[in-house]
Backbone as CSV, one residue per row, in Angstrom:
resi,resn,N_x,N_y,N_z,CA_x,CA_y,CA_z,C_x,C_y,C_z
1,MET,-14.728,-14.810,8.128,-14.775,-13.654,8.630,-15.922,-13.203,9.052
2,SER,-16.617,-13.162,10.207,-17.824,-12.451,10.766,-17.621,-11.133,10.273
3,ASN,-19.079,-10.498,10.118,-19.169,-9.269,9.493,-18.208,-8.177,10.963
4,SER,-18.930,-8.569,12.068,-18.947,-7.917,13.380,-17.022,-8.073,13.340
5,ASN,-16.373,-8.871,13.290,-14.707,-9.218,13.533,-13.985,-8.630,12.331
6,GLN,-14.820,-8.337,11.185,-14.487,-7.472,10.455,-14.527,-5.967,11.029
7,ASP,-15.506,-5.860,10.892,-15.724,-4.526,11.759,-15.194,-4.045,12.466
8,SER,-14.467,-4.969,13.402,-13.932,-4.081,14.778,-12.446,-4.006,14.294
9,ILE,-12.292,-5.089,12.878,-10.907,-4.869,12.405,-10.565,-2.931,11.956
10,ILE,-12.096,-3.181,11.012,-11.785,-1.469,10.526,-11.171,-0.348,11.448
11,GLU,-12.988,-0.754,12.420,-12.766,0.356,13.169,-11.133,0.500,14.032
12,GLY,-10.366,-0.508,14.652,-8.784,-0.166,14.986,-7.991,0.288,13.909
13,ILE,-8.246,-0.105,12.930,-7.330,0.912,11.708,-7.687,2.215,11.782
14,VAL,-8.996,2.704,11.505,-9.083,3.989,11.799,-8.809,4.654,12.900
15,ALA,-9.037,3.665,14.056,-8.652,4.398,15.298,-7.223,4.831,15.540
16,GLY,-6.390,3.608,14.965,-4.637,3.685,15.380,-4.805,3.051,16.125
17,ASP,-5.324,1.533,16.600,-5.389,0.886,17.570,-3.499,0.078,17.040
18,GLU,-2.954,-0.022,17.173,-1.197,-0.740,17.512,-1.434,-2.128,17.014
19,ARG,-2.322,-2.848,17.859,-2.941,-4.026,17.934,-3.010,-4.892,16.931
20,ILE,-3.820,-3.919,16.912,-5.598,-5.008,16.044,-4.274,-4.595,14.115
21,ILE,-3.868,-2.973,13.779,-3.063,-3.061,12.661,-1.654,-4.285,13.099
22,LYS,-0.904,-4.098,13.961,0.194,-5.567,13.739,-0.550,-6.411,13.883
23,LYS,-1.359,-7.091,13.714,-2.676,-8.441,13.670,-2.752,-8.593,12.506
24,PHE,-3.099,-6.973,11.648,-3.759,-7.618,10.201,-2.457,-7.298,9.385
25,TYR,-1.534,-6.812,9.657,-0.214,-6.877,8.978,0.511,-8.287,8.903
26,GLU,0.349,-9.083,9.706,1.172,-10.603,10.406,-0.017,-11.222,9.762
27,LYS,-1.063,-11.155,9.664,-1.770,-12.344,8.522,-1.880,-12.047,7.653
28,HIS,-1.528,-10.530,6.846,-1.997,-10.720,5.243,-0.613,-9.748,4.750
29,LEU,0.787,-9.283,5.104,2.067,-9.120,4.654,2.434,-10.656,3.946
30,PRO,2.338,-11.551,4.774,3.114,-12.568,4.287,2.806,-13.332,2.663
31,GLN,1.429,-13.159,1.719,0.893,-12.899,1.383,0.854,-11.746,0.218
32,VAL,1.151,-11.042,0.509,1.340,-10.099,-0.534,2.696,-9.911,-0.566
33,LYS,3.532,-10.495,0.154,4.974,-10.364,-0.187,5.602,-12.199,-1.277
34,SER,4.619,-13.010,-1.073,4.922,-13.996,-1.653,4.761,-13.447,-3.421
35,TYR,3.260,-12.778,-3.124,2.758,-12.355,-4.519,3.870,-11.680,-5.435
36,ILE,4.823,-10.509,-4.761,5.583,-10.199,-4.897,6.946,-10.445,-5.267
37,LEU,7.471,-11.714,-4.640,8.670,-11.961,-5.057,8.949,-12.762,-5.520
38,LYS,7.189,-13.495,-6.082,7.372,-14.060,-7.421,7.267,-13.343,-8.410
39,ASN,7.551,-12.409,-8.728,7.188,-11.522,-9.333,8.057,-10.173,-10.066
40,SER,9.125,-10.509,-9.588,10.756,-9.559,-9.673,10.694,-8.784,-8.140
41,GLY,10.509,-8.848,-7.826,10.335,-7.828,-6.329,10.833,-8.319,-5.020
42,SER,10.710,-7.281,-3.965,12.080,-8.328,-3.497,11.292,-7.637,-1.903
43,GLU,11.806,-8.274,-0.664,10.885,-8.171,0.816,10.273,-6.372,0.378
44,ALA,11.384,-6.201,0.778,11.647,-4.623,0.976,10.227,-4.343,-0.054
45,ASP,10.357,-4.485,-1.184,9.543,-3.836,-2.310,8.353,-4.451,-1.835
46,ALA,7.507,-5.110,-1.075,6.384,-6.292,-0.672,6.026,-5.426,0.733
47,GLU,7.065,-4.287,1.407,6.406,-3.800,2.489,6.135,-2.743,2.502
48,ASP,6.994,-2.021,1.232,7.149,-0.373,1.105,4.727,-0.459,0.071
49,VAL,5.063,-1.167,-0.468,3.494,-1.641,-1.370,2.720,-2.021,-0.350
50,PHE,2.612,-2.823,0.518,1.586,-2.949,1.700,1.545,-1.968,2.692
51,GLN,2.517,-1.418,2.934,2.317,0.133,3.622,1.111,0.888,2.912
52,ASP,2.126,1.471,1.619,0.921,2.195,0.516,-0.093,2.154,0.439
53,ALA,-0.407,0.052,0.558,-1.811,-0.585,0.406,-2.191,0.462,1.471
54,MET,-2.273,-0.007,2.339,-2.826,0.476,3.894,-2.690,2.172,3.874
55,VAL,-1.875,2.867,3.224,-2.575,4.603,3.679,-3.298,4.739,3.109
56,PHE,-4.044,3.783,1.824,-4.655,3.912,0.930,-6.530,3.628,1.231
57,VAL,-6.226,2.427,1.833,-7.283,2.142,2.553,-7.758,2.967,3.738
58,TYR,-6.547,3.232,4.840,-6.724,4.393,5.720,-7.333,5.300,5.418
59,GLU,-6.977,5.836,4.309,-7.534,7.249,3.595,-9.340,7.180,3.429
60,LYS,-9.454,6.121,2.523,-10.836,5.515,2.254,-11.586,5.479,3.639
61,LEU,-11.293,4.624,4.412,-11.881,3.824,5.168,-12.263,5.866,6.413
62,GLU,-11.519,6.544,6.567,-11.593,7.847,7.304,-12.423,8.293,6.427
63,ASN,-12.599,8.822,5.161,-14.230,9.683,4.993,-14.746,8.858,4.839
64,ASN,-15.125,7.666,4.732,-16.557,6.430,4.584,-16.516,6.190,3.312
65,SER,-15.482,6.165,2.499,-15.847,5.972,0.904,-15.466,4.163,0.447
66,LEU,-15.185,3.818,1.320,-15.046,2.147,1.049,-16.172,1.252,0.707
67,GLN,-16.146,0.844,-0.591,-17.718,0.376,-0.313,-17.189,-1.466,-0.735
68,LEU,-16.824,-2.377,0.425,-16.270,-3.772,0.312,-16.398,-4.981,-0.367
69,THR,-16.952,-5.238,-1.428,-17.298,-6.391,-1.518,-16.884,-7.941,-1.297
70,SER,-15.745,-7.449,-0.553,-15.278,-8.969,0.024,-14.297,-8.536,1.280
71,SER,-13.359,-9.441,1.691,-13.097,-9.017,2.920,-11.864,-8.201,2.778
72,LEU,-12.353,-7.352,3.989,-10.709,-5.919,3.861,-9.518,-6.924,3.705
73,GLY,-8.710,-8.139,3.771,-7.922,-8.699,3.495,-7.821,-9.041,2.357
74,THR,-8.699,-9.222,1.586,-8.794,-9.447,0.558,-8.649,-8.555,-1.188
75,PHE,-9.539,-7.300,-0.280,-9.459,-5.736,-1.119,-7.718,-5.666,-1.065
76,VAL,-6.783,-5.208,0.411,-5.308,-5.315,0.605,-5.183,-5.636,-0.478
77,TYR,-4.718,-6.574,-0.704,-4.222,-7.938,-1.642,-4.488,-7.705,-3.092
78,SER,-5.070,-6.624,-3.277,-6.211,-7.032,-4.484,-5.139,-5.339,-4.740
79,VAL,-5.478,-4.555,-3.908,-5.015,-3.200,-3.807,-3.122,-3.153,-4.293
80,CYS,-2.667,-4.458,-3.486,-1.421,-4.398,-3.579,-0.430,-5.060,-4.473
81,ARG,-1.800,-5.419,-4.937,-1.195,-6.232,-6.313,-1.382,-5.043,-7.236
82,ASN,-2.192,-4.839,-7.972,-2.642,-3.837,-8.931,-1.259,-3.008,-8.709
83,LEU,-1.178,-2.186,-7.392,0.300,-1.364,-6.876,1.069,-1.813,-7.698
84,TRP,1.672,-3.034,-7.502,2.442,-4.285,-7.913,2.358,-3.928,-9.362
85,ARG,1.489,-4.492,-10.038,1.415,-4.581,-11.319,1.732,-3.088,-12.131
86,ASN,1.087,-1.973,-11.882,1.036,-0.703,-12.337,2.723,-0.551,-11.675
87,LYS,3.779,-0.927,-11.033,4.780,-0.544,-10.818,5.599,-1.343,-11.994
88,LEU,5.171,-2.632,-11.813,6.344,-3.594,-13.175,5.748,-3.047,-14.662
89,LYS,4.686,-2.197,-14.858,4.707,-1.590,-16.225,5.304,-0.805,-16.714
90,GLY,5.609,0.033,-15.611,6.057,1.470,-15.163,7.908,0.646,-15.402
91,ASN,7.665,0.057,-15.492,9.501,-0.341,-15.245,10.076,-1.618,-16.433
92,LYS,8.568,-1.685,-17.227,8.414,-2.316,-18.232,8.727,-4.142,-17.658
93,LYS,8.465,-4.777,-16.834,8.263,-5.656,-16.347,6.906,-6.372,-16.398
94,THR,6.865,-7.866,-16.273,5.941,-8.734,-16.662,5.347,-8.985,-15.289
95,VAL,4.304,-9.479,-15.117,3.990,-10.331,-13.909,3.356,-12.028,-14.100
96,HIS,4.169,-12.498,-13.628,4.118,-13.981,-13.950,3.430,-14.730,-13.248
97,ASN,2.405,-14.213,-11.992,1.786,-15.043,-11.088,0.651,-14.923,-10.627
98,GLU,-0.390,-14.402,-11.718,-2.373,-13.885,-11.224,-1.831,-14.308,-10.309
99,SER,-2.879,-14.358,-9.161,-3.409,-14.462,-8.012,-4.854,-15.115,-8.254
100,ILE,-4.573,-15.786,-6.826,-6.283,-16.372,-6.659,-7.132,-15.187,-6.590
101,LEU,-6.761,-14.433,-5.205,-7.783,-13.790,-5.251,-8.214,-12.634,-6.352
102,SER,-9.062,-11.929,-6.564,-9.463,-11.006,-7.938,-10.525,-11.052,-7.274
103,ILE,-10.556,-9.125,-7.409,-11.773,-8.261,-7.313,-12.319,-7.658,-8.865
104,SER,-14.143,-7.443,-8.826,-13.661,-7.109,-10.835,-12.820,-6.107,-11.216
105,LYS,-12.710,-5.896,-12.835,-11.781,-5.386,-13.322,-11.914,-3.797,-13.530
106,ALA,-13.732,-3.426,-12.891,-13.624,-1.999,-13.066,-13.652,-1.809,-11.479
107,ASN,-13.681,-2.617,-10.612,-12.881,-1.931,-9.432,-11.264,-2.110,-8.999
108,ASP,-10.973,-2.950,-9.641,-9.004,-2.833,-10.523,-8.779,-1.302,-10.614
109,MET,-9.650,-1.019,-12.103,-9.449,0.117,-12.577,-9.375,1.545,-11.868
110,ASP,-10.190,1.584,-11.465,-11.003,2.921,-9.771,-9.753,2.529,-8.803
111,ILE,-9.323,1.437,-8.423,-8.643,1.661,-7.585,-7.424,2.446,-7.879
112,ILE,-6.611,1.971,-9.645,-5.763,2.801,-9.726,-5.799,4.053,-10.099
113,ASP,-7.071,4.202,-10.430,-7.174,5.298,-10.656,-6.776,6.798,-9.264
114,GLN,-7.748,5.732,-7.981,-7.191,6.543,-6.955,-6.016,6.680,-6.712
115,ILE,-5.082,5.661,-6.783,-3.722,5.843,-6.792,-3.211,7.023,-7.331
116,ASN,-3.270,6.533,-7.985,-2.390,7.856,-9.565,-3.078,8.698,-8.839
117,ASP,-3.888,9.464,-8.582,-4.911,10.952,-8.395,-4.205,11.148,-6.547
118,ASN,-3.810,9.799,-5.734,-2.767,10.350,-4.193,-2.081,10.536,-4.918
119,GLU,-1.028,9.874,-6.003,0.067,10.343,-6.346,0.511,11.968,-7.301
120,ARG,-0.531,12.087,-7.841,-0.036,13.874,-8.402,-0.835,14.418,-7.403
121,ARG,-1.642,14.168,-6.453,-1.603,15.134,-5.498,-0.949,15.234,-4.581
122,TYR,-0.171,14.464,-4.399,1.122,14.455,-3.685,2.462,14.838,-4.621
123,VAL,2.400,14.998,-5.628,4.073,15.171,-6.573,3.455,16.596,-6.334
124,PHE,1.819,17.300,-6.204,1.164,18.773,-6.559,1.798,19.335,-4.933
125,GLN,1.842,18.648,-4.186,2.106,19.415,-2.794,3.045,19.762,-2.359
126,LYS,3.934,18.799,-3.287,5.201,18.649,-2.814,6.307,19.369,-3.723
127,CYS,5.940,20.035,-4.913,6.679,20.931,-5.340,5.736,22.094,-4.870
128,PHE,4.647,22.237,-4.783,4.444,23.792,-4.274,4.860,24.220,-3.069
129,LEU,5.203,23.056,-2.192,6.169,23.691,-0.559,7.186,24.113,-0.999
130,LYS,7.144,23.470,-2.110,9.021,23.769,-2.587,8.895,25.417,-3.126
131,LEU,8.204,26.039,-3.721,7.634,27.826,-4.175,8.318,28.482,-2.690
132,GLY,8.414,29.723,-3.256,8.658,30.710,-2.113,7.163,31.288,-1.400
133,THR,7.270,31.658,-0.928,6.310,32.168,0.449,5.043,32.909,-0.316
134,GLY,5.842,33.691,-1.418,5.241,34.441,-2.549,4.008,33.715,-3.317
135,CYS,4.869,33.230,-3.688,4.340,32.367,-4.494,3.415,31.361,-4.296
136,GLN,3.246,30.996,-3.126,2.384,29.936,-2.321,1.629,30.701,-1.930
137,GLU,0.982,32.284,-1.117,0.337,32.757,-0.871,-0.469,32.957,-2.291
138,LEU,-0.093,33.622,-3.051,-0.572,33.418,-4.209,-1.867,32.757,-5.102
139,LEU,-0.499,31.679,-4.898,-1.406,30.377,-5.436,-2.749,30.248,-4.689
140,SER,-2.424,30.562,-3.215,-3.123,29.735,-2.420,-4.675,30.342,-2.722
141,LEU,-4.541,31.808,-2.524,-5.228,32.720,-3.014,-5.773,32.776,-4.468
142,PHE,-5.523,32.587,-5.496,-6.318,31.739,-6.672,-6.666,30.820,-6.914
143,PHE,-6.422,29.659,-6.507,-6.893,28.385,-6.078,-8.007,28.092,-5.355
144,GLU,-8.434,28.907,-4.457,-9.321,29.749,-3.688,-11.130,29.966,-4.064
145,GLY,-10.532,30.679,-5.174,-11.146,31.300,-6.498,-11.402,33.019,-5.596
146,VAL,-10.430,33.384,-4.959,-10.361,34.979,-4.822,-9.689,35.879,-6.359
147,SER,-10.396,36.160,-6.535,-10.471,37.164,-7.698,-8.838,38.045,-7.630
148,MET,-8.148,38.498,-9.242,-7.308,39.045,-9.399,-6.804,40.162,-8.308
149,LYS,-8.400,40.730,-8.645,-8.139,42.226,-8.506,-8.431,42.304,-6.634
150,ASP,-8.945,40.891,-6.106,-8.921,41.159,-4.613,-7.546,40.364,-4.262
151,ILE,-7.123,39.978,-4.933,-5.477,39.484,-4.386,-4.686,40.562,-4.789
152,ALA,-4.889,41.273,-5.754,-3.756,42.618,-5.626,-3.789,43.497,-4.765
153,LYS,-5.421,43.599,-4.159,-4.649,44.989,-3.231,-5.086,44.010,-1.860
154,GLN,-4.864,42.299,-1.798,-3.981,42.319,-0.452,-2.855,42.333,-0.714
155,LYS,-1.979,42.111,-1.453,-0.776,41.883,-1.526,-0.040,43.513,-1.828
156,GLY,-1.343,43.952,-1.899,-0.374,45.910,-2.222,0.008,45.704,-3.534
157,TYR,-0.531,44.550,-4.935,0.348,44.753,-6.101,-1.070,45.644,-6.726
158,SER,-0.017,46.274,-8.315,-1.645,46.535,-9.583,-1.762,44.984,-9.733
159,GLU,-3.367,45.136,-10.067,-3.312,44.060,-10.884,-2.895,43.285,-12.111
160,ALA,-1.965,44.083,-12.629,-1.373,43.232,-13.821,-0.018,43.026,-13.449
161,TYR,0.307,44.224,-12.482,2.103,42.871,-11.731,1.147,41.769,-11.209
162,THR,0.411,41.113,-10.402,-0.554,39.983,-10.292,-0.615,38.871,-10.313
163,ARG,-1.420,39.995,-11.914,-1.636,38.433,-13.127,0.085,38.062,-13.647
164,LYS,0.591,38.918,-13.692,2.038,38.483,-14.208,3.072,37.183,-13.153
165,LYS,2.664,37.738,-11.858,3.527,36.911,-11.446,2.791,35.983,-11.025
166,LYS,1.079,35.624,-10.681,0.535,34.603,-11.056,1.094,33.651,-12.523
167,PHE,1.118,34.453,-12.893,1.769,33.337,-14.247,3.018,32.688,-13.918
168,GLU,4.196,33.442,-13.523,4.487,33.120,-12.945,5.341,31.961,-12.460
169,CYS,4.456,31.915,-11.263,4.412,30.613,-10.131,3.934,29.738,-10.622
170,LYS,2.789,29.802,-11.462,2.021,28.953,-11.998,2.897,27.593,-12.733
171,ASN,3.849,28.738,-14.031,4.736,28.088,-14.688,5.677,27.457,-14.270
172,LYS,6.098,27.988,-12.732,7.245,27.408,-12.529,6.485,26.312,-11.714
173,LEU,5.245,26.458,-10.778,5.134,24.789,-10.058,5.081,23.967,-11.343
174,VAL,4.419,24.200,-12.425,4.008,23.269,-13.796,5.548,22.020,-13.898
175,ALA,6.314,23.253,-13.786,7.904,23.125,-14.237,7.995,21.859,-13.289
176,MET,8.051,22.383,-11.842,9.096,21.917,-10.933,7.798,20.275,-10.724
177,VAL,6.450,19.974,-11.305,5.971,19.136,-11.558,6.764,18.286,-12.711
178,LYS,6.477,18.524,-13.896,7.225,18.036,-14.554,8.601,16.602,-14.824
179,GLU,9.542,17.833,-13.579,10.322,17.233,-13.594,10.448,16.548,-12.447
180,ASP,9.975,16.160,-11.649,9.721,15.335,-10.895,9.376,13.304,-11.106
181,PRO,10.258,12.632,-10.965,9.901,11.588,-11.010,8.866,10.790,-10.820
182,ILE,8.028,10.913,-10.223,6.978,10.564,-9.419,6.046,11.067,-10.975
183,PHE,6.106,12.100,-10.841,5.113,12.475,-11.802,5.200,11.764,-13.382
184,GLU,6.815,11.647,-13.965,7.181,11.262,-15.317,6.239,9.482,-14.681
185,GLU,6.538,9.009,-13.775,6.110,7.353,-13.402,4.346,7.283,-13.780
186,ILE,4.274,7.894,-13.382,2.016,7.955,-13.001,1.959,8.503,-15.010
187,LYS,2.779,9.586,-15.092,2.665,10.141,-17.125,2.561,8.066,-17.841
188,ILE,3.693,7.814,-17.480,3.580,6.114,-17.954,3.013,5.127,-17.801
189,ASN,2.877,5.369,-16.150,1.697,3.773,-15.715,-0.084,4.442,-16.491
190,THR,-0.499,5.790,-17.131,-1.055,5.965,-17.405,-1.879,5.714,-18.924
191,LYS,-0.734,5.490,-19.498,-0.955,5.559,-20.745,-1.191,4.553,-21.202
């Protein structure tokens, strides 16, 4: 694949060009399906993994943090393979067919770490949105670095009550995160 062709595919994906994205799916999804079907998965699993990989790649492309050392298709396949291996590892299954395409082990671990970071962020945001408005506002101010004194003043609370309330809200958030099944899976996969 020529660089200009790959550049136009990347630009199309970032721009959300449905025609380019559809062609990319048609070209690369069958290889991912084949790999996942040979390794204890279903077509639905393959489509889910491919979609997750595309979201990951889109985010990397959008913020210009993707350094390709191979074609975009090879990179996406590698991300899918790593996502699936990670999922199987969490389910205590083994990979039967280590396939053709491979990117360096260090790069594989970077991808897995980034995916785990994205999953952690997702779990945190999901749980944060389940908190009451008061806790969301208080913790948002705290996470932005606003002092307890200023938060207390803004909310009309005493500083001691604000500290107590922050502690309660934070503990509630931590408990919700720990109970989330995705968080449990991330913990298993990072051991």
